[in-house]
Tab-separated table of C-alpha atoms and ligand atoms in Angstrom:
chain	number	residue	atom	x	y	z
H	1	MET	CA	149.615	10.146	97.219
H	2	ASN	CA	149.662	12.292	94.039
H	3	THR	CA	145.962	12.332	93.115
H	4	PHE	CA	144.492	15.655	91.952
H	5	PHE	CA	147.499	16.290	89.729
H	6	ASN	CA	147.209	12.849	88.300
H	7	GLY	CA	150.815	11.761	88.281
H	8	ILE	CA	152.479	15.037	87.280
H	9	GLU	CA	156.041	14.644	88.519
H	10	LYS	CA	158.096	17.153	90.457
H	11	ILE	CA	159.244	19.886	88.045
H	12	ALA	CA	162.997	19.874	87.468
H	13	TYR	CA	165.370	22.437	85.977
H	14	GLU	CA	166.393	21.347	82.467
H	15	GLY	CA	167.901	24.555	81.097
H	16	ALA	CA	166.972	26.904	78.252
H	17	ASP	CA	167.599	24.291	75.552
H	18	SER	CA	165.048	21.809	76.848
H	19	SER	CA	161.676	21.800	75.075
H	20	ASN	CA	159.916	19.939	77.871
H	21	PRO	CA	156.967	22.143	78.942
H	22	LEU	CA	156.948	20.436	82.347
H	23	ALA	CA	160.445	21.623	83.236
H	24	PHE	CA	162.037	24.861	84.349
H	25	HIS	CA	164.116	26.554	81.695
H	26	HIS	CA	165.496	29.396	83.824
H	27	TYR	CA	164.613	28.672	87.448
H	28	ASP	CA	167.404	26.586	88.893
H	29	PRO	CA	166.801	26.801	92.650
H	30	ASP	CA	170.398	25.982	93.534
H	31	GLN	CA	172.094	28.322	91.070
H	32	LEU	CA	173.882	31.166	92.830
H	33	VAL	CA	172.810	34.666	91.873
H	34	LEU	CA	174.860	37.393	93.572
H	35	GLY	CA	176.121	34.804	96.016
H	36	LYS	CA	172.777	33.353	97.046
H	37	PRO	CA	170.782	30.422	95.625
H	38	MET	CA	167.922	31.599	93.412
H	39	ARG	CA	165.524	29.844	95.766
H	40	ASP	CA	166.557	32.257	98.538
H	41	GLN	CA	166.712	35.337	96.327
H	42	LEU	CA	163.230	34.843	94.909
H	43	ARG	CA	161.394	33.217	97.841
H	44	PHE	CA	158.423	32.064	95.736
H	45	ALA	CA	154.998	31.603	97.297
H	46	VAL	CA	151.760	30.138	95.923
H	47	ALA	CA	148.587	32.116	96.734
H	48	PHE	CA	145.828	29.898	98.109
H	49	TRP	CA	142.959	32.161	97.076
H	50	HIS	CA	143.557	32.197	93.344
H	51	SER	CA	145.062	28.767	92.866
H	52	LEU	CA	142.851	26.662	95.142
H	53	ALA	CA	139.815	28.636	96.255
H	54	TRP	CA	138.742	30.610	93.174
H	55	PRO	CA	136.221	28.693	91.029
H	56	GLY	CA	136.598	30.599	87.749
H	57	THR	CA	133.742	33.086	88.195
H	58	ASP	CA	133.646	36.542	86.622
H	59	PRO	CA	131.079	39.381	86.844
H	60	PHE	CA	129.119	37.770	83.984
H	61	GLY	CA	129.472	34.084	84.687
H	62	GLY	CA	129.532	31.421	87.337
H	63	PRO	CA	132.176	28.835	88.164
H	64	THR	CA	134.019	27.126	85.331
H	65	PHE	CA	136.494	25.055	87.342
H	66	GLU	CA	135.616	21.618	88.647
H	67	ARG	CA	137.527	20.791	91.794
H	68	PRO	CA	136.484	17.916	94.060
H	69	TRP	CA	136.439	20.196	97.141
H	70	PHE	CA	133.909	22.571	95.564
H	71	ASP	CA	131.294	19.778	95.479
H	72	LEU	CA	131.892	19.023	99.157
H	73	GLU	CA	131.799	22.694	100.153
H	74	GLY	CA	128.283	22.977	98.777
H	75	ASP	CA	127.000	19.680	100.252
H	76	ARG	CA	124.864	20.680	103.215
H	77	THR	CA	123.438	17.169	103.711
H	78	ARG	CA	126.462	16.104	105.765
H	79	PRO	CA	127.497	18.502	108.533
H	80	ASP	CA	131.214	17.794	108.226
H	81	SER	CA	131.470	18.091	104.462
H	82	PRO	CA	132.660	21.754	104.390
H	83	MET	CA	135.542	20.781	106.704
H	84	GLN	CA	136.261	17.709	104.566
H	85	ALA	CA	136.400	20.022	101.574
H	86	ALA	CA	138.835	22.300	103.414
H	87	ARG	CA	141.088	19.364	104.293
H	88	LEU	CA	141.072	18.038	100.740
H	89	LYS	CA	141.883	21.509	99.433
H	90	ALA	CA	144.744	21.851	101.943
H	91	ARG	CA	146.252	18.481	101.010
H	92	THR	CA	145.968	19.302	97.329
H	93	ALA	CA	147.699	22.628	97.935
H	94	PHE	CA	150.709	20.829	99.384
H	95	GLU	CA	150.720	18.458	96.400
H	96	LEU	CA	150.995	21.537	94.186
H	97	PHE	CA	153.788	23.076	96.299
H	98	ASP	CA	155.623	19.789	96.109
H	99	ILE	CA	155.318	19.524	92.316
H	100	LEU	CA	156.507	23.112	91.851
H	101	GLY	CA	159.123	23.191	94.591
H	102	THR	CA	157.794	26.554	95.800
H	103	PRO	CA	159.208	27.126	99.291
H	104	TYR	CA	156.310	29.261	100.605
H	105	PHE	CA	152.549	29.771	100.497
H	106	CYS	CA	150.113	32.525	101.544
H	107	PHE	CA	146.461	32.397	102.564
H	108	HIS	CA	143.414	34.273	103.884
H	109	ASP	CA	141.277	32.575	106.538
H	110	ALA	CA	138.367	32.440	104.092
H	111	ASP	CA	140.447	30.517	101.518
H	112	VAL	CA	141.183	27.640	103.838
H	113	ARG	CA	138.291	27.178	106.279
H	114	PRO	CA	134.504	27.212	105.988
H	115	GLU	CA	132.778	30.182	107.602
H	116	GLY	CA	131.092	29.031	110.835
H	117	ASP	CA	127.716	30.047	112.243
H	118	SER	CA	129.540	32.313	114.696
H	119	LEU	CA	132.966	33.950	114.888
H	120	ALA	CA	133.950	31.353	117.504
H	121	GLU	CA	133.116	28.544	115.077
H	122	SER	CA	134.975	30.258	112.209
H	123	ILE	CA	138.054	30.543	114.418
H	124	SER	CA	137.838	26.933	115.541
H	125	ASN	CA	137.562	25.828	111.895
H	126	LEU	CA	140.639	27.928	111.094
H	127	ASN	CA	142.592	26.386	113.941
H	128	ALA	CA	141.661	22.878	112.835
H	129	ILE	CA	142.992	23.570	109.323
H	130	ALA	CA	146.098	25.160	110.821
H	131	ASP	CA	146.732	21.825	112.609
H	132	LEU	CA	146.727	20.116	109.234
H	133	PHE	CA	148.974	22.846	107.783
H	134	GLU	CA	151.420	22.261	110.623
H	135	GLN	CA	151.658	18.562	109.746
H	136	GLU	CA	151.972	19.198	106.013
H	137	MET	CA	154.582	21.915	106.580
H	138	ALA	CA	156.622	19.588	108.764
H	139	ARG	CA	156.328	16.810	106.158
H	140	THR	CA	157.279	18.943	103.135
H	141	GLY	CA	159.419	21.762	104.574
H	142	VAL	CA	157.156	24.337	102.871
H	143	LYS	CA	156.843	27.544	104.929
H	144	LEU	CA	154.317	30.320	105.362
H	145	LEU	CA	155.326	33.623	103.746
H	146	TRP	CA	152.285	35.418	105.116
H	147	GLY	CA	148.806	35.041	106.460
H	148	THR	CA	145.954	37.522	106.242
H	149	ALA	CA	142.269	37.954	107.061
H	150	ASN	CA	139.611	38.212	104.390
H	151	LEU	CA	137.720	41.309	105.554
H	152	PHE	CA	136.031	42.035	102.240
H	153	SER	CA	133.983	39.087	100.895
H	154	HIS	CA	131.277	38.644	103.527
H	155	ARG	CA	128.360	41.093	103.357
H	156	ARG	CA	129.044	42.279	106.921
H	157	PHE	CA	132.113	44.034	105.503
H	158	MET	CA	130.347	45.682	102.561
H	159	ALA	CA	130.919	49.173	104.053
H	160	GLY	CA	134.470	48.383	105.173
H	161	ALA	CA	136.098	46.544	108.064
H	162	ALA	CA	138.212	49.013	110.129
H	163	THR	CA	136.555	51.919	108.304
H	164	ASN	CA	132.973	50.732	108.809
H	165	PRO	CA	130.537	53.274	110.288
H	166	ASP	CA	129.387	50.519	112.699
H	167	PRO	CA	131.784	50.005	115.652
H	168	ASP	CA	130.612	46.399	115.994
H	169	VAL	CA	132.022	45.677	112.541
H	170	PHE	CA	135.304	47.330	113.571
H	171	ALA	CA	135.384	45.071	116.641
H	172	TYR	CA	134.470	41.959	114.614
H	173	ALA	CA	137.262	42.768	112.164
H	174	ALA	CA	139.723	43.284	115.036
H	175	ALA	CA	138.802	39.898	116.518
H	176	THR	CA	139.192	38.267	113.101
H	177	ILE	CA	142.612	39.861	112.614
H	178	LYS	CA	143.697	38.658	116.059
H	179	ALA	CA	142.755	35.070	115.177
H	180	ASN	CA	144.650	35.299	111.894
H	181	MET	CA	147.725	36.805	113.531
H	182	ASP	CA	147.644	33.993	116.094
H	183	VAL	CA	147.525	31.344	113.366
H	184	THR	CA	150.196	33.093	111.284
H	185	HIS	CA	152.438	33.265	114.357
H	186	ARG	CA	151.821	29.624	115.252
H	187	LEU	CA	152.728	28.521	111.715
H	188	GLY	CA	155.953	30.544	111.758
H	189	GLY	CA	154.663	33.007	109.138
H	190	GLU	CA	157.319	35.515	108.138
H	191	ASN	CA	154.891	38.406	107.576
H	192	TYR	CA	151.305	39.393	108.270
H	193	VAL	CA	149.490	41.275	105.495
H	194	LEU	CA	146.636	43.765	105.609
H	195	TRP	CA	145.071	44.574	102.281
H	196	GLY	CA	142.285	47.120	102.738
H	197	GLY	CA	139.788	45.362	100.488
H	198	ARG	CA	136.804	47.554	101.299
H	199	GLU	CA	138.661	50.236	103.239
H	200	GLY	CA	137.566	53.018	100.955
H	201	TYR	CA	134.273	54.447	99.796
H	202	GLU	CA	131.742	54.598	96.994
H	203	THR	CA	130.265	58.044	97.625
H	204	LEU	CA	131.172	61.006	99.838
H	205	LEU	CA	127.437	61.555	100.383
H	206	ASN	CA	127.524	58.903	103.113
H	207	THR	CA	131.220	58.939	104.105
H	208	SER	CA	133.243	60.832	106.717
H	209	LEU	CA	136.826	60.701	105.471
H	210	SER	CA	138.388	61.946	108.699
H	211	ARG	CA	136.585	59.376	110.850
H	212	GLU	CA	137.402	56.510	108.509
H	213	MET	CA	141.102	57.390	108.351
H	214	ASP	CA	141.304	57.606	112.146
H	215	GLN	CA	139.578	54.221	112.442
H	216	MET	CA	142.066	52.696	110.031
H	217	GLY	CA	144.966	54.273	111.913
H	218	ARG	CA	143.621	52.864	115.178
H	219	MET	CA	143.233	49.349	113.753
H	220	LEU	CA	146.783	49.358	112.461
H	221	ALA	CA	148.098	50.615	115.819
H	222	LEU	CA	146.220	47.752	117.527
H	223	VAL	CA	147.811	45.252	115.123
H	224	VAL	CA	151.313	46.608	115.765
H	225	ASP	CA	150.739	46.594	119.516
H	226	TYR	CA	149.515	42.979	119.406
H	227	LYS	CA	152.451	41.907	117.255
H	228	HIS	CA	154.820	43.109	119.973
H	229	ARG	CA	152.796	41.603	122.795
H	230	ILE	CA	152.768	38.097	121.292
H	231	GLY	CA	156.387	38.427	120.139
H	232	PHE	CA	155.553	37.873	116.463
H	233	PRO	CA	158.958	38.268	114.790
H	234	GLY	CA	157.540	38.821	111.297
H	235	THR	CA	156.792	42.051	109.433
H	236	ILE	CA	153.409	43.764	109.271
H	237	LEU	CA	152.696	44.687	105.652
H	238	LEU	CA	150.069	46.932	104.066
H	239	GLU	CA	149.189	46.248	100.437
H	240	PRO	CA	148.345	49.355	98.400
H	241	LYS	CA	145.650	49.345	95.712
H	242	PRO	CA	143.907	52.389	94.205
H	243	GLN	CA	140.434	51.005	93.521
H	244	GLU	CA	138.492	47.774	93.082
H	245	PRO	CA	136.371	46.768	94.934
H	246	THR	CA	135.668	50.287	96.247
H	247	LYS	CA	135.839	53.288	93.951
H	248	HIS	CA	138.358	55.137	96.131
H	249	GLN	CA	140.648	53.096	98.367
H	250	TYR	CA	142.581	54.688	101.215
H	251	ASP	CA	145.768	52.688	100.504
H	252	PHE	CA	145.938	54.091	96.957
H	253	ASP	CA	149.672	53.561	96.308
H	254	VAL	CA	153.029	53.500	98.082
H	255	ALA	CA	153.183	57.291	98.397
H	256	THR	CA	149.723	57.418	99.967
H	257	VAL	CA	150.487	54.565	102.363
H	258	TYR	CA	153.719	56.250	103.434
H	259	GLY	CA	151.846	59.482	104.225
H	260	PHE	CA	149.255	57.477	106.156
H	261	LEU	CA	151.927	55.663	108.182
H	262	ARG	CA	153.631	58.964	109.005
H	263	LYS	CA	150.349	60.526	110.061
H	264	TYR	CA	149.725	57.723	112.558
H	265	GLY	CA	153.372	57.333	113.597
H	266	LEU	CA	153.735	53.791	112.228
H	267	GLU	CA	156.361	54.279	109.502
H	268	ASN	CA	158.966	52.316	111.440
H	269	GLU	CA	156.590	49.450	112.232
H	270	VAL	CA	154.828	48.701	108.969
H	271	ARG	CA	156.090	48.088	105.452
H	272	VAL	CA	154.404	47.493	102.110
H	273	ASN	CA	153.526	44.486	100.008
H	274	ILE	CA	153.532	45.779	96.428
H	275	GLU	CA	151.490	44.106	93.698
H	276	VAL	CA	152.327	44.565	90.016
H	277	GLY	CA	148.700	44.935	88.884
H	278	HIS	CA	147.881	47.403	91.632
H	279	ALA	CA	150.804	49.618	90.607
H	280	ILE	CA	149.469	49.635	87.044
H	281	LEU	CA	145.922	50.456	88.237
H	282	ALA	CA	147.374	53.403	90.194
H	283	GLY	CA	148.979	54.731	87.013
H	284	HIS	CA	152.521	53.756	88.017
H	285	SER	CA	155.066	51.272	86.795
H	286	PHE	CA	155.829	48.387	89.143
H	287	GLU	CA	159.473	49.428	89.496
H	288	HIS	CA	158.371	52.923	90.481
H	289	GLU	CA	156.385	51.535	93.400
H	290	VAL	CA	159.220	49.232	94.458
H	291	ALA	CA	161.862	51.969	94.187
H	292	LEU	CA	159.719	54.485	96.085
H	293	ALA	CA	159.098	52.023	98.920
H	294	ILE	CA	162.838	51.368	99.124
H	295	ALA	CA	163.540	55.123	99.127
H	296	HIS	CA	161.121	55.554	102.052
H	297	GLY	CA	162.536	52.530	103.894
H	298	ILE	CA	159.222	50.653	103.846
H	299	PHE	CA	159.798	47.998	101.194
H	300	GLY	CA	158.604	44.576	102.362
H	301	SER	CA	157.375	42.045	99.820
H	302	ILE	CA	155.836	41.666	96.356
H	303	ASP	CA	152.670	40.190	94.898
H	304	MET	CA	153.804	39.097	91.464
H	305	ASN	CA	151.321	39.113	88.588
H	306	ARG	CA	150.433	41.314	85.632
H	307	ASN	CA	147.426	43.257	84.448
H	308	ASP	CA	145.921	43.394	81.036
H	309	TYR	CA	147.164	46.754	79.761
H	310	GLN	CA	143.971	47.531	77.878
H	311	SER	CA	141.073	46.423	80.077
H	312	GLY	CA	141.718	48.627	83.130
H	313	TRP	CA	140.827	45.827	85.559
H	314	ASP	CA	142.888	44.073	88.188
H	315	THR	CA	143.122	40.984	86.008
H	316	ASP	CA	145.725	39.231	88.192
H	317	GLN	CA	147.304	37.303	85.324
H	318	PHE	CA	150.471	35.303	85.738
H	319	PRO	CA	153.540	37.421	84.872
H	320	ASN	CA	155.155	37.092	81.448
H	321	ASN	CA	156.973	40.382	80.942
H	322	VAL	CA	160.671	39.832	81.711
H	323	PRO	CA	161.844	43.470	81.289
H	324	GLU	CA	159.118	44.763	83.630
H	325	VAL	CA	159.982	42.203	86.292
H	326	ALA	CA	163.757	42.614	85.803
H	327	LEU	CA	163.691	46.333	86.596
H	328	ALA	CA	161.801	45.641	89.815
H	329	TYR	CA	164.262	42.938	90.914
H	330	TYR	CA	167.095	45.303	90.007
H	331	HIS	CA	165.905	47.721	92.696
H	332	ILE	CA	165.224	44.916	95.158
H	333	LEU	CA	168.690	43.401	94.685
H	334	LYS	CA	170.375	46.805	94.858
H	335	ALA	CA	168.659	47.317	98.210
H	336	GLY	CA	170.054	44.016	99.476
H	337	GLY	CA	167.288	41.611	98.397
H	338	PHE	CA	164.299	40.376	100.359
H	339	ASP	CA	164.381	40.382	104.114
H	340	THR	CA	161.193	38.696	105.409
H	341	GLY	CA	159.444	39.319	102.072
H	342	GLY	CA	159.253	37.198	98.946
H	343	THR	CA	157.618	36.739	95.555
H	344	ASN	CA	153.996	35.716	96.046
H	345	PHE	CA	152.111	34.699	92.897
H	346	ASP	CA	148.906	36.641	93.486
H	347	ALA	CA	147.792	35.459	90.053
H	348	LYS	CA	144.941	33.437	88.733
H	349	LEU	CA	144.328	31.265	85.721
H	350	ARG	CA	142.088	32.494	82.943
H	351	ARG	CA	138.652	30.968	83.442
H	352	GLN	CA	138.991	28.760	80.366
H	353	SER	CA	142.154	27.172	81.804
H	354	LEU	CA	140.221	24.397	83.470
H	355	ASP	CA	142.718	21.672	84.162
H	356	PRO	CA	145.027	20.938	87.085
H	357	LEU	CA	147.760	20.920	84.442
H	358	ASP	CA	147.019	24.589	83.695
H	359	LEU	CA	147.862	25.487	87.294
H	360	VAL	CA	151.218	23.803	86.872
H	361	HIS	CA	151.989	25.467	83.516
H	362	ALA	CA	151.009	28.874	84.941
H	363	HIS	CA	153.414	28.597	87.852
H	364	ILE	CA	156.268	27.106	85.816
H	365	GLY	CA	156.014	30.035	83.410
H	366	ALA	CA	155.805	32.593	86.189
H	367	MET	CA	158.770	31.131	88.053
H	368	ASP	CA	160.828	31.081	84.859
H	369	VAL	CA	159.933	34.708	84.070
H	370	CYS	CA	161.045	35.749	87.556
H	371	ALA	CA	164.234	33.680	87.356
H	372	ARG	CA	165.131	35.182	84.000
H	373	ALA	CA	164.403	38.662	85.325
H	374	LEU	CA	166.466	38.033	88.445
H	375	LYS	CA	169.458	36.893	86.387
H	376	ALA	CA	169.141	39.971	84.159
H	377	ALA	CA	168.959	42.234	87.211
H	378	ALA	CA	172.019	40.599	88.734
H	379	ALA	CA	173.923	40.970	85.449
H	380	LEU	CA	173.047	44.667	85.359
H	381	ILE	CA	174.398	45.043	88.861
H	382	GLU	CA	177.579	43.123	88.044
H	383	ASP	CA	178.127	45.197	84.913
H	384	ALA	CA	177.704	48.351	87.061
H	385	THR	CA	177.411	50.794	84.117
H	386	LEU	CA	173.876	51.764	85.102
H	387	ASP	CA	174.860	52.407	88.674
H	388	ASP	CA	178.052	54.270	87.731
H	389	MET	CA	176.137	56.564	85.421
H	390	LEU	CA	173.569	57.272	88.120
H	391	GLU	CA	176.314	58.086	90.614
H	392	ALA	CA	178.066	60.307	88.082
H	393	ARG	CA	174.866	62.247	87.474
H	394	TYR	CA	174.790	63.436	91.084
H	395	ARG	CA	178.551	63.834	91.568
H	396	GLY	CA	178.286	67.626	91.873
H	397	TRP	CA	176.757	67.065	95.294
H	398	ASP	CA	180.121	65.809	96.619
H	399	ASP	CA	181.348	69.411	96.490
H	400	ALA	CA	181.691	71.091	99.907
H	401	THR	CA	179.344	74.001	99.199
H	402	ALA	CA	176.733	71.672	97.724
H	403	ARG	CA	176.901	69.444	100.808
H	404	LYS	CA	176.587	72.441	103.101
H	405	MET	CA	173.570	73.693	101.131
H	406	LEU	CA	171.846	70.299	101.414
H	407	ALA	CA	172.619	69.840	105.091
H	408	GLY	CA	170.859	73.090	105.964
H	409	GLY	CA	174.095	75.013	106.567
H	410	MET	CA	173.229	77.856	104.198
H	411	SER	CA	170.292	80.272	104.137
H	412	LEU	CA	168.550	81.388	100.984
H	413	GLU	CA	170.504	84.682	101.132
H	414	GLU	CA	173.823	82.862	101.466
H	415	ILE	CA	173.007	80.612	98.538
H	416	SER	CA	172.060	83.668	96.512
H	417	SER	CA	175.363	85.458	97.339
H	418	HIS	CA	177.256	82.275	96.433
H	419	VAL	CA	175.652	82.172	92.965
H	420	LEU	CA	176.253	85.864	92.334
H	421	GLU	CA	179.847	85.915	93.637
H	422	LYS	CA	180.853	82.839	91.640
H	423	GLY	CA	178.895	84.023	88.616
H	424	LEU	CA	177.344	80.524	88.357
H	425	ASP	CA	175.839	79.716	84.954
H	426	PRO	CA	174.884	75.998	85.039
H	427	GLN	CA	174.926	74.205	81.686
H	428	PRO	CA	172.364	71.441	80.935
H	429	VAL	CA	173.750	67.895	80.672
H	430	SER	CA	172.249	65.010	78.651
H	431	GLY	CA	170.137	62.520	80.631
H	432	ARG	CA	171.221	59.748	78.178
H	433	GLN	CA	167.869	57.975	78.390
H	434	GLU	CA	168.126	56.129	75.066
H	435	TYR	CA	171.665	55.002	75.835
H	436	LEU	CA	170.454	53.635	79.176
H	437	GLU	CA	167.475	51.905	77.591
H	438	ASN	CA	169.825	50.244	75.120
H	439	LEU	CA	172.013	49.146	78.006
H	440	ILE	CA	169.047	47.460	79.743
H	441	ASN	CA	168.166	45.735	76.500
H	442	ARG	CA	171.551	44.016	76.458
H	443	PHE	CA	170.684	42.214	79.677
H	444	VAL	CA	166.979	41.403	79.376
X	1	XLS	C1	143.494	41.900	95.913
X	1	XLS	C2	144.697	41.707	96.721
X	1	XLS	C3	144.621	40.548	97.703
X	1	XLS	C4	145.714	40.647	98.711
X	1	XLS	C5	145.502	39.845	99.940
X	1	XLS	O1	143.469	42.634	94.943
X	1	XLS	O2	145.794	41.570	95.885
X	1	XLS	O3	144.641	39.347	97.012
X	1	XLS	O4	146.950	40.289	98.155
X	1	XLS	O5	144.321	40.169	100.586
X	2	NI	NI1	147.713	40.993	96.368
X	3	NI	NI1	145.284	42.078	92.568
């Protein structure tokens, strides 16, 4: 059965002392972390688009990867060859999941099925691949973390999907989303993601911001309404990103998305899928985005990767920065861990990493980085110093007057009299940043 990966065996946990590159050194799926197996804390997913559908192109060069399904995709001499390619790709994907032991996967329609000559044909191709997914999922026990529609690659979407000036494109996008929600629901997907690929603009000279925002609000309301009508139990997630491909994207960051959800009354229906590289592009740290989403009650899931810190592009590299990842998991664990969300590797190989083996090394490394980070985060929580110091910093707010002031029980005049009567003269207190940084360093 094992063909594309040419006999690579299932990756096992061998511990930090093993020097076997085809083993996990930190990810032990059964090890309990804060009372739950790591497998269930981390909820790893492989991303179809980068790991199976991307051919190694960049803005200056064509494909570098040779994959047997790419040849078939391009073979127009036999009418069924694009579907054969899609089936081969799907089977190979499950080989990869099996080797890695990743419990979930994620996909866009365009990653898994050939585009048809009409929307009807595209949908029927998608459904045929979903049949195969159903069989493979039943055989392997691998589950769907989320599905999504690619509403950004085809030229029809060049001026946006929901935010397109042409209502027919809006309608086409809505129909495409419906088909993808149907498939995600059928496959037991735990979330449905909307990333606004081209929901943004290049120039204000041809763009009405107010119209485009209202269109996007309407599309999201339609999605939420449909979710309830079909009884989809999963979570609807928006994925923020500040730019790329458009110059200005409407879902800039978590703060912007939260404001958007409030404006359209959807803050209790929709959460966010936060990607490391997108946080960096927005000028934030990843843990900032995670912590802010938690503070707003809209945290959903994460797209794990890393950006090159110099190039300023969304380079989607596999993660390798344990401290960065640990601080994010710290906030996630403190908030009770993932609910329907998980850790999706929205990460791609470098285009010189040609071999099937490179895909395996990339995921082993990424899973180990996350496992190490998770253990560090759990240790920080168990140690509790960080949390105690944070609590202590705000302890003054336990005082009765302080509580009254915060709850709206005092006017500005009353607060003023209180200060003057008591002769308050607050003294600055150290923030202890270096001490806290040293504390983190003990655990990561
Ligand atoms: C692109 C996004 C995309 C989403 C899914 O930058 O990360 O891959 O995760 O459409
Ligand atoms: Ni992503
Ligand atoms: Ni990205």
